[in-house]
Amino acid sequence: MTGMLSIENVSVSYGKVEAVRNVSLSVEEGQIVTVIGPNGAGKTTLLMAAIGLLRSTGRMLFRGADLAKVDVEGRVERGLCLVPEKRELFSDMSVADNLLLGTYSLRDRSTTRKSLDDVFDRFPRLKERSKQAAGTLSGGERQMLALGRALMAKPKLLVLDEPSLGLAPLIVREIFRTIASLRSLGVSVLIVEQNARAALETADYGYVLETGEVIQSGPADTLIHDPKLIAAYLGGH
Amino acid sequence: MTADIAAILAIDGIATGAVYALVAIGTVLIFTVTRVIFIPFGDIAAFTALTLAALDARQLPGTVGLVVVLACMACVMELASLARAGELRAAPKAVLGYLVLPLLAVGIVWLVMRISPPMPIRIVLALLLILPIAPLLDRIVFRPIADASVLLLLTVSVALHFALVGLGLLFFGPEGVRTEPLTSLALDIGDVHVPGQTVLILTAALVFSGLLFLFFDFTLLGKALRATALNRTGARLMGIRPARAGTIAYLLGSLMAGVSGILIAPVNTIFYDSGFLLGLKAFVGAIIGGMISYPGAALGAFGVGILESFASFQSSTLKDVIVFSLLIPVLLWRSLASQHSEEEVEE
């Protein structure tokens, strides 16, 4: 099996506080992997380290190559794309321009037109609003735009930070349906989520992160039936 | 003051304002992309005028020495930081960007000067020599402190301005220059006489701001620059390197400043230190526009130009006092206006 992303004994500190401690996880090609856990467990910190926005110790391999000396932009060029929790859209620019900027890291932009049509097929709402400023979109539309923009970059591994945060249940279902459909495109996905049930229903494999450490991992359909996890994360749903 | 005089003053003010507008737009461009308030911008404009004057006199301009020194420094610094990061594989690219390209500009100027080229070519040569200066200064001075606060960047920027004035004296000497007029034509609208130079200044300002607008709206690189200005983290996640966006912003800004220097050189006598007032007045214009809006900065710059024109008619000794006193009420109004909008957000 070829590894897409493998994180080995990675730790991340803010000054003296270690937010992520000795975490190892891996994403195989074509797999959807989720990291669940409570607020403040270090999930976002782990992703920031994976994309290179935070310094970390330990080893990270992306498609077999060491990422230690690769900066954020270099990781994006290699096909590792992050959709951050805050979406980080260009709010004063139009929806179409936001999507076009997704292709910035590509060498070959001859397929831009087709990628744009694909994104508009997937999210017809974005097509309706393509000339509108991104800042005027609703929360769900903003998440669709962030996802669409990342897809324009033709990622090999898409990293999603809390894709369901602040969205209505109906939209959450739509977003996760889209994520599941990425499997057919051959895109691997790493999702960090508080909405553990939705994440585990979509994912192949899951990790549970608590206070910066992986306390449990396994196939998603095993985790979803684990009595301890049901009590801690899945009970309320 | 009669209507005739008012019309003449207004036209004069609009021409001056157009020159300030070019520099103000460049200032806003660089500030939004790199967070640096680039005070030496006026110096870039003045150096362009001095370069053109030297080319007109068939001399090798002092800019050549300046560019060669800066290129060597930037190249050494880039190689040193690459070596520290263990990334010497990227060395050829660094040498090409920071040494070969600037020296190529110098070489082209040196070669073309031997055939005594006509005026338009000399203008292009002057711009070609000016373009590398700001990006090289960015690499030498601002890149190592790119993550510092805006205040620190501003302080360094002011220091850099004084360093540049000193270098200007060294490379260009203390003499003032005035270049040949670009046109001797004139236009008569009713009773008002409009010099051709004024028309040219306005046209150039409109053309270059128009080109910038097209670049921002219709090219991916232009959009990437806007994206960097709007959201740095978001831009990085698209693979847009802030340092590269900064270099392009400095190149474009230098072009605007260079054009304004060429336009003003036949009208005003330019010394090695003339850039400061030009840059500062453009900065006032940019502040009126809130440092983020291009049309706002351009309008502000026109306002400054017109005010200066009328002020110099009333009292030429006090014209700068009047222009810079304008800054106080504008800043007060700006701070009150922005407080107001914050309150609205809280509701």
GROMACS .gro file of N, CA, C and O in nm, chain A residues 24-128:
model
  420
   24SER      N    1   0.120   0.995   1.585
   24SER     CA    2   0.149   0.928   1.458
   24SER      C    3   0.018   0.891   1.391
   24SER      O    4  -0.073   0.840   1.457
   25LEU      N    5   0.007   0.920   1.265
   25LEU     CA    6  -0.111   0.873   1.190
   25LEU      C    7  -0.076   0.865   1.044
   25LEU      O    8   0.024   0.923   0.999
   26SER      N    9  -0.156   0.791   0.969
   26SER     CA   10  -0.127   0.784   0.826
   26SER      C   11  -0.254   0.781   0.744
   26SER      O   12  -0.359   0.735   0.790
   27VAL      N   13  -0.245   0.835   0.625
   27VAL     CA   14  -0.355   0.835   0.529
   27VAL      C   15  -0.306   0.762   0.405
   27VAL      O   16  -0.202   0.797   0.350
   28GLU      N   17  -0.379   0.656   0.367
   28GLU     CA   18  -0.339   0.582   0.246
   28GLU      C   19  -0.408   0.644   0.125
   28GLU      O   20  -0.503   0.721   0.138
   29GLU      N   21  -0.358   0.607   0.007
   29GLU     CA   22  -0.413   0.664  -0.116
   29GLU      C   23  -0.562   0.629  -0.130
   29GLU      O   24  -0.602   0.515  -0.111
   30GLY      N   25  -0.643   0.729  -0.162
   30GLY     CA   26  -0.785   0.708  -0.184
   30GLY      C   27  -0.867   0.691  -0.058
   30GLY      O   28  -0.987   0.666  -0.064
   31GLN      N   29  -0.801   0.706   0.058
   31GLN     CA   30  -0.869   0.682   0.185
   31GLN      C   31  -0.927   0.813   0.241
   31GLN      O   32  -0.873   0.921   0.215
   32ILE      N   33  -1.036   0.802   0.318
   32ILE     CA   34  -1.085   0.917   0.394
   32ILE      C   35  -1.060   0.886   0.541
   32ILE      O   36  -1.107   0.786   0.594
   33VAL      N   37  -0.979   0.968   0.604
   33VAL     CA   38  -0.940   0.946   0.743
   33VAL      C   39  -0.989   1.063   0.825
   33VAL      O   40  -0.985   1.178   0.780
   34THR      N   41  -1.039   1.034   0.946
   34THR     CA   42  -1.085   1.144   1.030
   34THR      C   43  -1.014   1.144   1.165
   34THR      O   44  -0.976   1.038   1.215
   35VAL      N   45  -0.994   1.261   1.217
   35VAL     CA   46  -0.943   1.277   1.353
   35VAL      C   47  -1.053   1.345   1.432
   35VAL      O   48  -1.093   1.457   1.399
   36ILE      N   49  -1.106   1.273   1.533
   36ILE     CA   50  -1.212   1.334   1.614
   36ILE      C   51  -1.159   1.359   1.754
   36ILE      O   52  -1.054   1.307   1.793
   37GLY      N   53  -1.231   1.439   1.827
   37GLY     CA   54  -1.188   1.471   1.963
   37GLY      C   55  -1.251   1.600   2.008
   37GLY      O   56  -1.305   1.674   1.927
   38PRO      N   57  -1.246   1.625   2.140
   38PRO     CA   58  -1.313   1.743   2.193
   38PRO      C   59  -1.239   1.871   2.157
   38PRO      O   60  -1.127   1.868   2.106
   39ASN      N   61  -1.305   1.983   2.187
   39ASN     CA   62  -1.244   2.115   2.172
   39ASN      C   63  -1.112   2.123   2.246
   39ASN      O   64  -1.102   2.075   2.358
   40GLY      N   65  -1.011   2.179   2.183
   40GLY     CA   66  -0.885   2.199   2.254
   40GLY      C   67  -0.798   2.074   2.261
   40GLY      O   68  -0.700   2.071   2.334
   41ALA      N   69  -0.833   1.970   2.186
   41ALA     CA   70  -0.754   1.847   2.191
   41ALA      C   71  -0.626   1.860   2.108
   41ALA      O   72  -0.538   1.775   2.118
   42GLY      N   73  -0.616   1.965   2.025
   42GLY     CA   74  -0.496   1.982   1.942
   42GLY      C   75  -0.519   1.942   1.797
   42GLY      O   76  -0.424   1.929   1.721
   43LYS      N   77  -0.645   1.926   1.758
   43LYS     CA   78  -0.674   1.880   1.622
   43LYS      C   79  -0.630   1.982   1.518
   43LYS      O   80  -0.560   1.949   1.423
   44THR      N   81  -0.673   2.110   1.538
   44THR     CA   82  -0.637   2.213   1.442
   44THR      C   83  -0.486   2.234   1.441
   44THR      O   84  -0.426   2.250   1.334
   45THR      N   85  -0.425   2.231   1.559
   45THR     CA   86  -0.280   2.247   1.569
   45THR      C   87  -0.209   2.142   1.484
   45THR      O   88  -0.113   2.172   1.412
   46LEU      N   89  -0.257   2.017   1.491
   46LEU     CA   90  -0.196   1.909   1.414
   46LEU      C   91  -0.203   1.938   1.265
   46LEU      O   92  -0.105   1.921   1.191
   47LEU      N   93  -0.319   1.990   1.219
   47LEU     CA   94  -0.334   2.020   1.077
   47LEU      C   95  -0.245   2.136   1.035
   47LEU      O   96  -0.187   2.135   0.926
   48MET      N   97  -0.237   2.239   1.122
   48MET     CA   98  -0.152   2.353   1.089
   48MET      C   99  -0.006   2.308   1.073
   48MET      O  100   0.067   2.360   0.988
   49ALA      N  101   0.035   2.211   1.155
   49ALA     CA  102   0.171   2.159   1.143
   49ALA      C  103   0.186   2.080   1.013
   49ALA      O  104   0.288   2.089   0.944
   50ALA      N  105   0.079   2.005   0.976
   50ALA     CA  106   0.087   1.923   0.855
   50ALA      C  107   0.101   2.010   0.731
   50ALA      O  108   0.173   1.974   0.637
   51ILE      N  109   0.034   2.127   0.730
   51ILE     CA  110   0.042   2.213   0.611
   51ILE      C  111   0.166   2.302   0.618
   51ILE      O  112   0.205   2.364   0.518
   52GLY      N  113   0.230   2.309   0.736
   52GLY     CA  114   0.355   2.385   0.745
   52GLY      C  115   0.338   2.526   0.801
   52GLY      O  116   0.432   2.604   0.799
   53LEU      N  117   0.218   2.559   0.851
   53LEU     CA  118   0.199   2.692   0.910
   53LEU      C  119   0.252   2.698   1.053
   53LEU      O  120   0.273   2.805   1.108
   54LEU      N  121   0.271   2.580   1.115
   54LEU     CA  122   0.330   2.575   1.249
   54LEU      C  123   0.451   2.483   1.245
   54LEU      O  124   0.452   2.383   1.173
   55ARG      N  125   0.553   2.517   1.325
   55ARG     CA  126   0.671   2.432   1.333
   55ARG      C  127   0.640   2.308   1.416
   55ARG      O  128   0.565   2.316   1.513
   56SER      N  129   0.702   2.197   1.379
   56SER     CA  130   0.678   2.075   1.456
   56SER      C  131   0.806   1.993   1.460
   56SER      O  132   0.897   2.013   1.381
   57THR      N  133   0.811   1.900   1.557
   57THR     CA  134   0.920   1.805   1.559
   57THR      C  135   0.865   1.670   1.519
   57THR      O  136   0.744   1.650   1.519
   58GLY      N  137   0.953   1.578   1.482
   58GLY     CA  138   0.906   1.448   1.433
   58GLY      C  139   0.918   1.447   1.282
   58GLY      O  140   0.981   1.535   1.223
   59ARG      N  141   0.858   1.345   1.219
   59ARG     CA  142   0.878   1.329   1.075
   59ARG      C  143   0.744   1.329   1.003
   59ARG      O  144   0.646   1.272   1.051
   60MET      N  145   0.740   1.396   0.889
   60MET     CA  146   0.620   1.392   0.806
   60MET      C  147   0.659   1.357   0.663
   60MET      O  148   0.748   1.419   0.605
   61LEU      N  149   0.594   1.255   0.608
   61LEU     CA  150   0.621   1.215   0.470
   61LEU      C  151   0.495   1.235   0.388
   61LEU      O  152   0.386   1.197   0.430
   62PHE      N  153   0.509   1.299   0.272
   62PHE     CA  154   0.397   1.313   0.181
   62PHE      C  155   0.433   1.242   0.051
   62PHE      O  156   0.528   1.280  -0.016
   63ARG      N  157   0.359   1.137   0.019
   63ARG     CA  158   0.387   1.053  -0.098
   63ARG      C  159   0.535   1.013  -0.099
   63ARG      O  160   0.602   1.019  -0.202
   64GLY      N  161   0.585   0.975   0.018
   64GLY     CA  162   0.719   0.922   0.029
   64GLY      C  163   0.829   1.026   0.046
   64GLY      O  164   0.942   0.992   0.077
   65ALA      N  165   0.796   1.156   0.028
   65ALA     CA  166   0.900   1.258   0.038
   65ALA      C  167   0.891   1.332   0.171
   65ALA      O  168   0.781   1.363   0.218
   66ASP      N  169   1.007   1.357   0.231
   66ASP     CA  170   1.012   1.426   0.361
   66ASP      C  171   0.970   1.572   0.343
   66ASP      O  172   1.014   1.640   0.250
   67LEU      N  173   0.884   1.619   0.434
   67LEU     CA  174   0.831   1.756   0.420
   67LEU      C  175   0.909   1.858   0.502
   67LEU      O  176   0.877   1.977   0.499
   68ALA      N  177   1.014   1.812   0.574
   68ALA     CA  178   1.080   1.901   0.669
   68ALA      C  179   1.123   2.034   0.608
   68ALA      O  180   1.108   2.139   0.668
   69LYS      N  181   1.176   2.030   0.485
   69LYS     CA  182   1.229   2.154   0.426
   69LYS      C  183   1.134   2.217   0.325
   69LYS      O  184   1.172   2.308   0.252
   70VAL      N  185   1.010   2.166   0.320
   70VAL     CA  186   0.915   2.218   0.222
   70VAL      C  187   0.825   2.320   0.290
   70VAL      O  188   0.766   2.292   0.394
   71ASP      N  189   0.816   2.442   0.234
   71ASP     CA  190   0.731   2.544   0.295
   71ASP      C  191   0.584   2.522   0.256
   71ASP      O  192   0.552   2.432   0.178
   72VAL      N  193   0.497   2.605   0.314
   72VAL     CA  194   0.353   2.590   0.289
   72VAL      C  195   0.323   2.586   0.139
   72VAL      O  196   0.254   2.496   0.091
   73GLU      N  197   0.380   2.685   0.067
   73GLU     CA  198   0.350   2.696  -0.076
   73GLU      C  199   0.400   2.572  -0.151
   73GLU      O  200   0.334   2.524  -0.243
   74GLY      N  201   0.516   2.520  -0.108
   74GLY     CA  202   0.570   2.401  -0.171
   74GLY      C  203   0.480   2.280  -0.149
   74GLY      O  204   0.462   2.197  -0.238
   75ARG      N  205   0.423   2.272  -0.029
   75ARG     CA  206   0.332   2.160   0.000
   75ARG      C  207   0.207   2.170  -0.087
   75ARG      O  208   0.156   2.069  -0.136
   76VAL      N  209   0.156   2.295  -0.104
   76VAL     CA  210   0.039   2.313  -0.189
   76VAL      C  211   0.073   2.270  -0.333
   76VAL      O  212  -0.005   2.201  -0.397
   77GLU      N  213   0.191   2.309  -0.381
   77GLU     CA  214   0.231   2.272  -0.517
   77GLU      C  215   0.239   2.120  -0.534
   77GLU      O  216   0.216   2.067  -0.641
   78ARG      N  217   0.273   2.049  -0.424
   78ARG     CA  218   0.282   1.903  -0.433
   78ARG      C  219   0.146   1.835  -0.422
   78ARG      O  220   0.137   1.714  -0.434
   79GLY      N  221   0.042   1.912  -0.392
   79GLY     CA  222  -0.092   1.854  -0.389
   79GLY      C  223  -0.148   1.831  -0.250
   79GLY      O  224  -0.241   1.753  -0.231
   80LEU      N  225  -0.090   1.898  -0.150
   80LEU     CA  226  -0.141   1.890  -0.014
   80LEU      C  227  -0.214   2.020   0.015
   80LEU      O  228  -0.153   2.124   0.029
   81CYS      N  229  -0.349   2.014   0.018
   81CYS     CA  230  -0.426   2.138   0.029
   81CYS      C  231  -0.511   2.140   0.155
   81CYS      O  232  -0.577   2.042   0.187
   82LEU      N  233  -0.510   2.252   0.224
   82LEU     CA  234  -0.586   2.267   0.348
   82LEU      C  235  -0.705   2.359   0.327
   82LEU      O  236  -0.693   2.466   0.267
   83VAL      N  237  -0.822   2.314   0.375
   83VAL     CA  238  -0.937   2.404   0.386
   83VAL      C  239  -0.949   2.436   0.534
   83VAL      O  240  -0.995   2.354   0.613
   84PRO      N  241  -0.904   2.556   0.576
   84PRO     CA  242  -0.894   2.583   0.720
   84PRO      C  243  -1.031   2.609   0.784
   84PRO      O  244  -1.129   2.633   0.714
   85GLU      N  245  -1.031   2.601   0.916
   85GLU     CA  246  -1.152   2.621   0.993
   85GLU      C  247  -1.215   2.758   0.962
   85GLU      O  248  -1.336   2.771   0.953
   86LYS      N  249  -1.129   2.859   0.945
   86LYS     CA  250  -1.181   2.995   0.918
   86LYS      C  251  -1.207   3.019   0.770
   86LYS      O  252  -1.235   3.130   0.730
   87ARG      N  253  -1.189   2.915   0.688
   87ARG     CA  254  -1.212   2.920   0.543
   87ARG      C  255  -1.109   3.008   0.471
   87ARG      O  256  -1.070   2.979   0.361
   88GLU      N  257  -1.070   3.124   0.530
   88GLU     CA  258  -0.969   3.212   0.470
   88GLU      C  259  -1.001   3.246   0.325
   88GLU      O  260  -0.916   3.239   0.237
   89LEU      N  261  -1.125   3.287   0.299
   89LEU     CA  262  -1.162   3.329   0.164
   89LEU      C  263  -1.113   3.472   0.139
   89LEU      O  264  -1.075   3.542   0.232
   90PHE      N  265  -1.114   3.512   0.010
   90PHE     CA  266  -1.080   3.651  -0.023
   90PHE      C  267  -1.212   3.726  -0.033
   90PHE      O  268  -1.274   3.731  -0.139
   91SER      N  269  -1.255   3.785   0.081
   91SER     CA  270  -1.394   3.827   0.094
   91SER      C  271  -1.435   3.939  -0.001
   91SER      O  272  -1.551   3.945  -0.040
   92ASP      N  273  -1.341   4.027  -0.039
   92ASP     CA  274  -1.379   4.138  -0.129
   92ASP      C  275  -1.377   4.096  -0.276
   92ASP      O  276  -1.413   4.174  -0.363
   93MET      N  277  -1.330   3.974  -0.304
   93MET     CA  278  -1.322   3.931  -0.443
   93MET      C  279  -1.441   3.841  -0.477
   93MET      O  280  -1.503   3.783  -0.388
   94SER      N  281  -1.469   3.830  -0.607
   94SER     CA  282  -1.587   3.754  -0.648
   94SER      C  283  -1.566   3.604  -0.625
   94SER      O  284  -1.452   3.557  -0.611
   95VAL      N  285  -1.676   3.532  -0.622
   95VAL     CA  286  -1.672   3.387  -0.606
   95VAL      C  287  -1.586   3.325  -0.716
   95VAL      O  288  -1.500   3.240  -0.690
   96ALA      N  289  -1.606   3.372  -0.841
   96ALA     CA  290  -1.530   3.316  -0.954
   96ALA      C  291  -1.380   3.341  -0.936
   96ALA      O  292  -1.299   3.252  -0.960
   97ASP      N  293  -1.344   3.463  -0.892
   97ASP     CA  294  -1.202   3.494  -0.872
   97ASP      C  295  -1.142   3.408  -0.762
   97ASP      O  296  -1.028   3.362  -0.772
   98ASN      N  297  -1.219   3.387  -0.654
   98ASN     CA  298  -1.172   3.300  -0.548
   98ASN      C  299  -1.140   3.161  -0.602
   98ASN      O  300  -1.036   3.103  -0.571
   99LEU      N  301  -1.231   3.109  -0.686
   99LEU     CA  302  -1.210   2.976  -0.743
   99LEU      C  303  -1.087   2.975  -0.835
   99LEU      O  304  -1.004   2.884  -0.829
  100LEU      N  305  -1.075   3.079  -0.918
  100LEU     CA  306  -0.962   3.084  -1.011
  100LEU      C  307  -0.829   3.086  -0.937
  100LEU      O  308  -0.731   3.025  -0.981
  101LEU      N  309  -0.825   3.155  -0.823
  101LEU     CA  310  -0.700   3.161  -0.747
  101LEU      C  311  -0.659   3.023  -0.696
  101LEU      O  312  -0.542   2.999  -0.668
  102GLY      N  313  -0.757   2.931  -0.687
  102GLY     CA  314  -0.725   2.795  -0.649
  102GLY      C  315  -0.626   2.729  -0.744
  102GLY      O  316  -0.552   2.639  -0.707
  103THR      N  317  -0.624   2.776  -0.870
  103THR     CA  318  -0.536   2.713  -0.970
  103THR      C  319  -0.396   2.772  -0.968
  103THR      O  320  -0.310   2.733  -1.046
  104TYR      N  321  -0.370   2.869  -0.878
  104TYR     CA  322  -0.242   2.940  -0.881
  104TYR      C  323  -0.122   2.846  -0.872
  104TYR      O  324  -0.020   2.868  -0.936
  105SER      N  325  -0.136   2.738  -0.792
  105SER     CA  326  -0.021   2.651  -0.768
  105SER      C  327   0.003   2.552  -0.883
  105SER      O  328   0.101   2.479  -0.882
  106LEU      N  329  -0.088   2.549  -0.981
  106LEU     CA  330  -0.074   2.451  -1.089
  106LEU      C  331   0.021   2.501  -1.197
  106LEU      O  332   0.019   2.618  -1.232
  107ARG      N  333   0.102   2.409  -1.250
  107ARG     CA  334   0.190   2.447  -1.361
  107ARG      C  335   0.109   2.459  -1.489
  107ARG      O  336   0.125   2.551  -1.567
  108ASP      N  337   0.019   2.360  -1.507
  108ASP     CA  338  -0.059   2.353  -1.629
  108ASP      C  339  -0.200   2.405  -1.601
  108ASP      O  340  -0.276   2.342  -1.528
  109ARG      N  341  -0.234   2.521  -1.656
  109ARG     CA  342  -0.365   2.578  -1.628
  109ARG      C  343  -0.461   2.564  -1.746
  109ARG      O  344  -0.562   2.634  -1.753
  110SER      N  345  -0.427   2.471  -1.838
  110SER     CA  346  -0.513   2.456  -1.956
  110SER      C  347  -0.648   2.396  -1.919
  110SER      O  348  -0.744   2.409  -1.994
  111THR      N  349  -0.655   2.330  -1.802
  111THR     CA  350  -0.781   2.264  -1.766
  111THR      C  351  -0.864   2.349  -1.671
  111THR      O  352  -0.963   2.301  -1.616
  112THR      N  353  -0.827   2.476  -1.653
  112THR     CA  354  -0.898   2.563  -1.559
  112THR      C  355  -1.047   2.568  -1.587
  112THR      O  356  -1.130   2.554  -1.498
  113ARG      N  357  -1.081   2.586  -1.716
  113ARG     CA  358  -1.221   2.599  -1.756
  113ARG      C  359  -1.302   2.476  -1.712
  113ARG      O  360  -1.409   2.487  -1.656
  114LYS      N  361  -1.241   2.356  -1.735
  114LYS     CA  362  -1.311   2.232  -1.701
  114LYS      C  363  -1.325   2.218  -1.549
  114LYS      O  364  -1.431   2.181  -1.499
  115SER      N  365  -1.217   2.251  -1.477
  115SER     CA  366  -1.225   2.244  -1.330
  115SER      C  367  -1.335   2.335  -1.278
  115SER      O  368  -1.411   2.299  -1.188
  116LEU      N  369  -1.344   2.454  -1.337
  116LEU     CA  370  -1.446   2.551  -1.294
  116LEU      C  371  -1.585   2.494  -1.319
  116LEU      O  372  -1.673   2.500  -1.231
  117ASP      N  373  -1.606   2.434  -1.436
  117ASP     CA  374  -1.736   2.374  -1.466
  117ASP      C  375  -1.768   2.261  -1.369
  117ASP      O  376  -1.882   2.246  -1.325
  118ASP      N  377  -1.665   2.180  -1.336
  118ASP     CA  378  -1.685   2.069  -1.243
  118ASP      C  379  -1.730   2.121  -1.107
  118ASP      O  380  -1.822   2.066  -1.045
  119VAL      N  381  -1.664   2.229  -1.059
  119VAL     CA  382  -1.701   2.284  -0.929
  119VAL      C  383  -1.842   2.340  -0.933
  119VAL      O  384  -1.922   2.320  -0.842
  120PHE      N  385  -1.877   2.407  -1.045
  120PHE     CA  386  -2.012   2.463  -1.058
  120PHE      C  387  -2.117   2.352  -1.066
  120PHE      O  388  -2.228   2.367  -1.017
  121ASP      N  389  -2.081   2.236  -1.128
  121ASP     CA  390  -2.173   2.122  -1.131
  121ASP      C  391  -2.197   2.069  -0.991
  121ASP      O  392  -2.307   2.033  -0.953
  122ARG      N  393  -2.088   2.063  -0.915
  122ARG     CA  394  -2.095   2.009  -0.780
  122ARG      C  395  -2.173   2.103  -0.688
  122ARG      O  396  -2.249   2.060  -0.604
  123PHE      N  397  -2.147   2.234  -0.703
  123PHE     CA  398  -2.214   2.334  -0.619
  123PHE      C  399  -2.284   2.438  -0.706
  123PHE      O  400  -2.231   2.546  -0.730
  124PRO      N  401  -2.406   2.406  -0.754
  124PRO     CA  402  -2.476   2.500  -0.844
  124PRO      C  403  -2.496   2.638  -0.779
  124PRO      O  404  -2.502   2.739  -0.849
  125ARG      N  405  -2.505   2.641  -0.645
  125ARG     CA  406  -2.523   2.770  -0.576
  125ARG      C  407  -2.410   2.866  -0.608
  125ARG      O  408  -2.429   2.986  -0.620
  126LEU      N  409  -2.289   2.811  -0.620
  126LEU     CA  410  -2.173   2.896  -0.648
  126LEU      C  411  -2.182   2.956  -0.788
  126LEU      O  412  -2.141   3.068  -0.812
  127LYS      N  413  -2.239   2.879  -0.880
  127LYS     CA  414  -2.252   2.930  -1.016
  127LYS      C  415  -2.348   3.048  -1.019
  127LYS      O  416  -2.321   3.151  -1.080
  128GLU      N  417  -2.462   3.033  -0.945
  128GLU     CA  418  -2.559   3.143  -0.938
  128GLU      C  419  -2.494   3.269  -0.883
  128GLU      O  420  -2.529   3.380  -0.920
   0.00000   0.00000   0.00000
